[in-house]
Amino acid sequence: MKYIQLLRPKHWIKNAFLFIPLFFAGEIFNTAKLVQLLISFVAFSLVASSIYILNDYRDVAADRLHPVKCKRPLASGAISTTAALWLFVWCVAGGFAIACLVREKFAFVLGLYFIMNLAYCFGLKNISILDIMILSVGFVLRVKAGGVAAEVAISEWLMIMIFLLALFMAIAKRRDDILIKMDSGKEMRKAASGYNMDFLNVMLALVSAVIIVCYLMYTISPETQLRFKTYRLYYTTLFVIGGLLRYLQITYVENNTGSPTKILYKDRFIQLTIFLWVLNFYILIYLPTDKTFFE
């Protein structure tokens, strides 16, 4: 159980971003490509877990001071550093071995993700602003890897929106670090010295506004209207705004944005907005409905 906890399987849900390009390409029921993506998901999850292990190994001293992270296997002493490093090696080897079976280009994108996160673990995470940018690019690489593995095109709008959404959540997470620092007097990460509450609040407001504007531009763009055969796609902005407002409520009112993954698993409001948003696109892309119904 402790070794499974070290791998952080709950965070593998982030790798579901690999399936996004296939969904929007209208081929989510293409069995061959879906199997290819499932194999890619395993490869990406193993490599992502290796980064979590390395990050815990590097941060073990700091994690022992954190009210939540102190319970992690390495910080609590439940697993030795030697055992953790061996698990790291096996995850890397297994992940890239599987990736090479998928496609060489997929293994290349996975390699970019791995190298970028190695650099993050070995110092870049201590540089404010750059730390949240790297986390956001990681989600873009997940989407890119999914498109490459399934051999489907990815629109520039999708890449932009994924980056902005990931940036939004990373900023909220840093705000939670500042709250912990204010309560305990202890700095949870070196990059936190480059942030304060006012700066993070401004960034959250700015990125939120940019996300809404970009999404509206996407829904009313001629190529999008032509593809989905409707100009009413902007109605789905309701779910985007609802989800953002709920996340902001959790951030500002509840002061509880330490783990975006935990929010996704537990918050019913956000789950509902995501479900309804996906349902709308599913109807438009997959169901043989009369598209004039949406006009």
Coordinates of C-alpha atoms in Angstrom, one line a residue:
M1 CA 0.0 0.0 0.0
K2 CA 2.8 2.4 0.9
Y3 CA 4.4 1.9 -2.5
I4 CA 1.2 2.5 -4.3
Q5 CA 0.8 5.7 -2.3
L6 CA 4.3 6.7 -3.5
L7 CA 3.2 6.3 -7.1
R8 CA 0.2 8.6 -6.5
P9 CA -2.3 6.8 -8.7
K10 CA -5.0 9.4 -7.8
H11 CA -3.0 11.9 -9.9
W12 CA -3.2 9.6 -13.0
I13 CA -6.5 11.2 -13.8
K14 CA -4.4 14.1 -15.1
N15 CA -3.2 11.8 -17.9
A16 CA -6.8 11.4 -19.1
F17 CA -5.9 14.6 -21.1
L18 CA -4.4 12.2 -23.6
F19 CA -7.9 11.2 -24.7
I20 CA -9.1 14.7 -25.4
P21 CA -7.8 15.0 -29.0
L22 CA -9.5 11.7 -29.9
F23 CA -12.8 12.8 -28.4
F24 CA -12.8 16.1 -30.3
A25 CA -11.7 14.3 -33.5
G26 CA -15.0 12.3 -33.3
E27 CA -13.2 9.0 -33.0
I28 CA -13.5 8.1 -29.4
F29 CA -15.2 4.8 -30.4
N30 CA -12.4 3.9 -32.8
T31 CA -11.3 0.7 -31.0
A32 CA -7.8 0.5 -32.4
K33 CA -7.0 4.1 -31.5
L34 CA -8.6 3.8 -28.1
V35 CA -6.5 0.7 -27.3
Q36 CA -3.4 2.7 -28.4
L37 CA -4.4 5.5 -26.1
L38 CA -5.0 3.2 -23.2
I39 CA -1.5 1.8 -23.6
S40 CA -0.2 5.3 -23.9
F41 CA -2.0 6.2 -20.7
V42 CA -0.1 3.4 -18.8
A43 CA 3.2 4.6 -20.2
F44 CA 2.6 8.2 -19.3
S45 CA 1.3 7.3 -15.8
L46 CA 4.5 5.3 -15.1
V47 CA 6.7 8.2 -16.2
A48 CA 4.6 10.7 -14.3
S49 CA 4.8 8.5 -11.2
S50 CA 8.6 8.5 -11.5
I51 CA 8.6 12.3 -11.4
Y52 CA 6.4 12.2 -8.2
I53 CA 8.9 9.8 -6.6
L54 CA 11.9 12.0 -7.5
N55 CA 10.1 15.1 -6.4
D56 CA 9.3 13.5 -3.0
Y57 CA 12.9 12.3 -2.7
R58 CA 14.3 15.8 -3.4
D59 CA 11.7 17.5 -1.1
V60 CA 11.7 15.0 1.8
A61 CA 13.0 17.6 4.3
A62 CA 10.5 20.3 3.3
D63 CA 7.6 17.8 3.2
R64 CA 8.2 16.9 6.8
L65 CA 7.3 20.5 7.7
H66 CA 4.1 20.5 5.6
P67 CA 0.9 19.8 7.5
V68 CA -0.3 17.4 4.7
K69 CA 2.8 16.3 2.8
C70 CA 4.5 15.1 6.0
K71 CA 2.3 12.0 5.7
R72 CA 3.8 11.0 2.3
P73 CA 5.7 7.6 2.4
L74 CA 9.2 9.2 2.1
A75 CA 8.6 12.1 4.5
S76 CA 7.1 9.8 7.1
G77 CA 9.8 7.3 6.8
A78 CA 7.5 4.5 5.7
I79 CA 9.7 3.8 2.6
S80 CA 13.5 4.1 2.4
T81 CA 15.1 6.4 -0.1
T82 CA 16.9 3.4 -1.7
A83 CA 13.7 1.6 -2.3
A84 CA 12.1 4.8 -3.7
L85 CA 15.0 5.3 -6.1
W86 CA 14.7 1.7 -7.4
L87 CA 11.0 2.2 -8.0
F88 CA 11.9 5.4 -9.8
V89 CA 14.2 3.5 -12.2
W90 CA 11.6 0.8 -12.9
C91 CA 8.9 3.3 -13.6
V92 CA 11.1 5.2 -16.1
A93 CA 12.3 2.0 -17.8
G94 CA 8.8 0.5 -18.0
G95 CA 7.2 3.8 -19.1
F96 CA 9.6 4.3 -22.0
A97 CA 9.6 0.7 -23.0
I98 CA 5.8 0.8 -23.4
A99 CA 6.0 4.2 -25.1
C100 CA 8.3 2.8 -27.8
L101 CA 5.7 0.1 -28.5
V102 CA 3.1 2.9 -29.2
R103 CA 5.0 5.2 -31.5
E104 CA 8.4 6.7 -31.7
K105 CA 7.0 10.2 -31.8
F106 CA 4.9 9.5 -28.7
A107 CA 8.1 8.3 -26.9
F108 CA 9.7 11.6 -28.0
V109 CA 6.9 13.8 -26.6
L110 CA 7.0 11.7 -23.4
G111 CA 10.8 12.3 -23.3
L112 CA 10.2 16.0 -23.5
Y113 CA 7.8 15.8 -20.6
F114 CA 10.3 13.7 -18.6
I115 CA 13.3 16.0 -19.2
M116 CA 11.2 19.1 -18.5
N117 CA 10.1 17.7 -15.2
L118 CA 13.6 16.5 -14.3
A119 CA 14.7 20.1 -14.7
Y120 CA 11.7 21.2 -12.6
C121 CA 12.7 18.8 -9.8
F122 CA 16.3 19.8 -9.9
G123 CA 15.8 23.6 -9.5
L124 CA 13.4 25.2 -11.9
K125 CA 10.5 24.7 -9.4
N126 CA 12.3 27.2 -7.2
I127 CA 11.9 30.0 -9.7
S128 CA 8.6 31.8 -9.3
I129 CA 6.4 32.2 -12.4
L130 CA 8.5 29.7 -14.3
D131 CA 7.3 26.9 -11.9
I132 CA 3.7 27.4 -12.7
M133 CA 4.5 27.8 -16.4
I134 CA 6.2 24.4 -16.5
L135 CA 3.3 22.7 -14.7
S136 CA 1.0 24.2 -17.3
V137 CA 3.1 23.1 -20.3
G138 CA 3.0 19.6 -18.8
F139 CA -0.7 19.4 -19.5
V140 CA -0.2 20.7 -23.0
L141 CA 2.3 17.9 -23.6
R142 CA -0.2 15.4 -22.3
V143 CA -2.7 16.6 -25.0
K144 CA 0.1 16.6 -27.6
A145 CA 1.1 13.1 -26.7
G146 CA -2.5 11.9 -27.0
G147 CA -2.8 13.4 -30.4
V148 CA 0.4 11.8 -31.6
A149 CA -0.5 8.4 -30.1
A150 CA -3.9 8.4 -31.7
E151 CA -2.7 10.1 -34.9
V152 CA -5.3 12.8 -34.9
A153 CA -4.9 16.6 -35.4
I154 CA -5.0 19.0 -32.5
S155 CA -6.4 22.5 -32.9
E156 CA -4.5 25.5 -31.7
W157 CA -7.6 26.5 -29.7
L158 CA -7.4 23.3 -27.7
M159 CA -3.8 23.8 -26.9
I160 CA -4.3 27.4 -25.7
M161 CA -7.3 26.5 -23.5
I162 CA -5.5 23.6 -21.9
F163 CA -2.5 25.7 -21.1
L164 CA -4.7 28.5 -19.6
L165 CA -6.8 26.2 -17.5
A166 CA -3.7 24.4 -16.1
L167 CA -2.1 27.8 -15.4
F168 CA -5.3 28.9 -13.6
M169 CA -5.2 25.8 -11.3
A170 CA -1.4 26.2 -10.7
I171 CA -1.9 29.8 -9.5
A172 CA -4.7 28.7 -7.2
K173 CA -2.4 26.0 -5.8
R174 CA 0.4 28.5 -5.1
R175 CA -2.1 30.7 -3.3
D176 CA -2.8 27.8 -1.0
D177 CA 0.9 27.6 -0.3
I178 CA 0.9 31.3 0.7
L179 CA -2.0 30.7 3.1
I180 CA -0.1 27.9 4.8
K181 CA 2.9 30.2 5.1
M182 CA 0.7 32.9 6.7
D183 CA -0.8 30.4 9.1
S184 CA 2.3 28.5 10.1
G185 CA 5.1 31.0 9.4
K186 CA 6.9 28.3 7.4
E187 CA 7.7 28.6 3.7
M188 CA 6.6 25.4 1.9
R189 CA 8.6 26.0 -1.3
K190 CA 11.4 28.4 -2.3
A191 CA 9.3 29.7 -5.3
A192 CA 6.8 31.0 -2.7
S193 CA 9.2 33.9 -1.9
G194 CA 8.3 35.3 -5.4
Y195 CA 4.6 35.4 -4.6
N196 CA 2.3 37.2 -2.3
M197 CA -1.5 37.2 -1.9
D198 CA -2.1 40.4 -3.9
F199 CA 0.0 39.2 -6.8
L200 CA -1.7 35.8 -6.9
N201 CA -5.2 37.3 -6.6
V202 CA -4.4 39.6 -9.6
M203 CA -3.1 36.6 -11.6
L204 CA -6.1 34.5 -10.9
A205 CA -8.5 37.3 -12.0
L206 CA -6.4 38.0 -15.1
V207 CA -6.2 34.3 -16.2
S208 CA -9.9 33.7 -15.4
A209 CA -10.9 36.6 -17.7
V210 CA -8.5 35.4 -20.5
I211 CA -10.0 31.9 -20.3
I212 CA -13.5 33.1 -20.7
V213 CA -12.6 35.5 -23.6
C214 CA -10.6 32.8 -25.4
Y215 CA -13.3 30.2 -25.0
L216 CA -15.9 32.6 -26.4
M217 CA -13.6 33.4 -29.3
Y218 CA -13.3 29.7 -29.9
T219 CA -17.1 29.0 -29.9
I220 CA -17.8 31.9 -32.4
S221 CA -14.9 31.3 -34.7
P222 CA -16.0 30.5 -38.3
E223 CA -14.0 27.2 -38.4
T224 CA -15.6 26.0 -35.2
Q225 CA -19.1 26.9 -36.4
L226 CA -18.4 25.1 -39.7
R227 CA -17.1 22.0 -38.0
F228 CA -20.0 21.6 -35.5
K229 CA -22.6 23.0 -37.9
T230 CA -24.0 25.4 -35.4
Y231 CA -23.4 28.9 -34.3
R232 CA -25.0 28.3 -30.8
L233 CA -21.9 26.6 -29.4
Y234 CA -21.3 29.7 -27.2
Y235 CA -24.1 28.4 -25.0
T236 CA -21.5 26.0 -23.5
T237 CA -19.7 29.0 -22.1
L238 CA -22.3 28.8 -19.3
F239 CA -20.6 25.6 -18.0
V240 CA -17.1 27.1 -18.4
I241 CA -18.0 30.2 -16.4
G242 CA -19.9 28.1 -13.8
G243 CA -16.9 25.8 -13.3
L244 CA -14.4 28.8 -13.0
L245 CA -16.6 30.6 -10.6
R246 CA -16.9 27.6 -8.4
Y247 CA -13.2 27.1 -8.4
L248 CA -12.7 30.8 -7.5
Q249 CA -15.3 30.3 -4.7
I250 CA -13.2 27.3 -3.3
T251 CA -10.1 29.5 -3.6
Y252 CA -11.3 32.8 -2.1
V253 CA -14.1 31.7 0.2
E254 CA -13.1 28.2 1.3
N255 CA -9.3 28.7 1.0
N256 CA -9.0 25.1 -0.1
T257 CA -7.2 24.8 -3.4
G258 CA -4.1 22.8 -2.2
S259 CA -5.0 19.9 -4.5
P260 CA -6.8 20.4 -7.8
T261 CA -7.0 16.6 -8.2
K262 CA -8.8 16.3 -4.8
I263 CA -11.3 19.1 -5.9
L264 CA -12.0 17.2 -9.1
Y265 CA -12.7 14.0 -7.2
K266 CA -14.9 15.5 -4.5
D267 CA -16.6 18.7 -5.7
R268 CA -20.0 17.9 -7.1
F269 CA -20.6 21.3 -8.6
I270 CA -17.4 21.2 -10.7
Q271 CA -18.2 17.5 -11.6
L272 CA -21.6 18.6 -12.9
T273 CA -20.3 21.5 -15.0
I274 CA -17.7 19.2 -16.6
F275 CA -20.3 16.5 -17.2
L276 CA -22.8 18.9 -18.9
W277 CA -20.0 20.5 -21.0
V278 CA -18.8 17.1 -22.2
L279 CA -22.4 16.0 -22.8
N280 CA -23.0 19.0 -25.1
F281 CA -20.0 18.3 -27.2
Y282 CA -20.8 14.6 -27.3
I283 CA -24.3 15.3 -28.7
L284 CA -22.8 17.7 -31.3
I285 CA -20.0 15.3 -32.4
Y286 CA -21.4 11.8 -32.0
L287 CA -25.2 11.8 -32.1
P288 CA -26.9 11.8 -35.5
T289 CA -29.2 14.6 -34.5
D290 CA -30.6 17.2 -36.8
K291 CA -28.2 20.1 -36.2
T292 CA -30.9 22.6 -37.0
F293 CA -32.2 21.8 -33.6
F294 CA -29.3 23.9 -32.2
E295 CA -29.9 26.9 -34.6

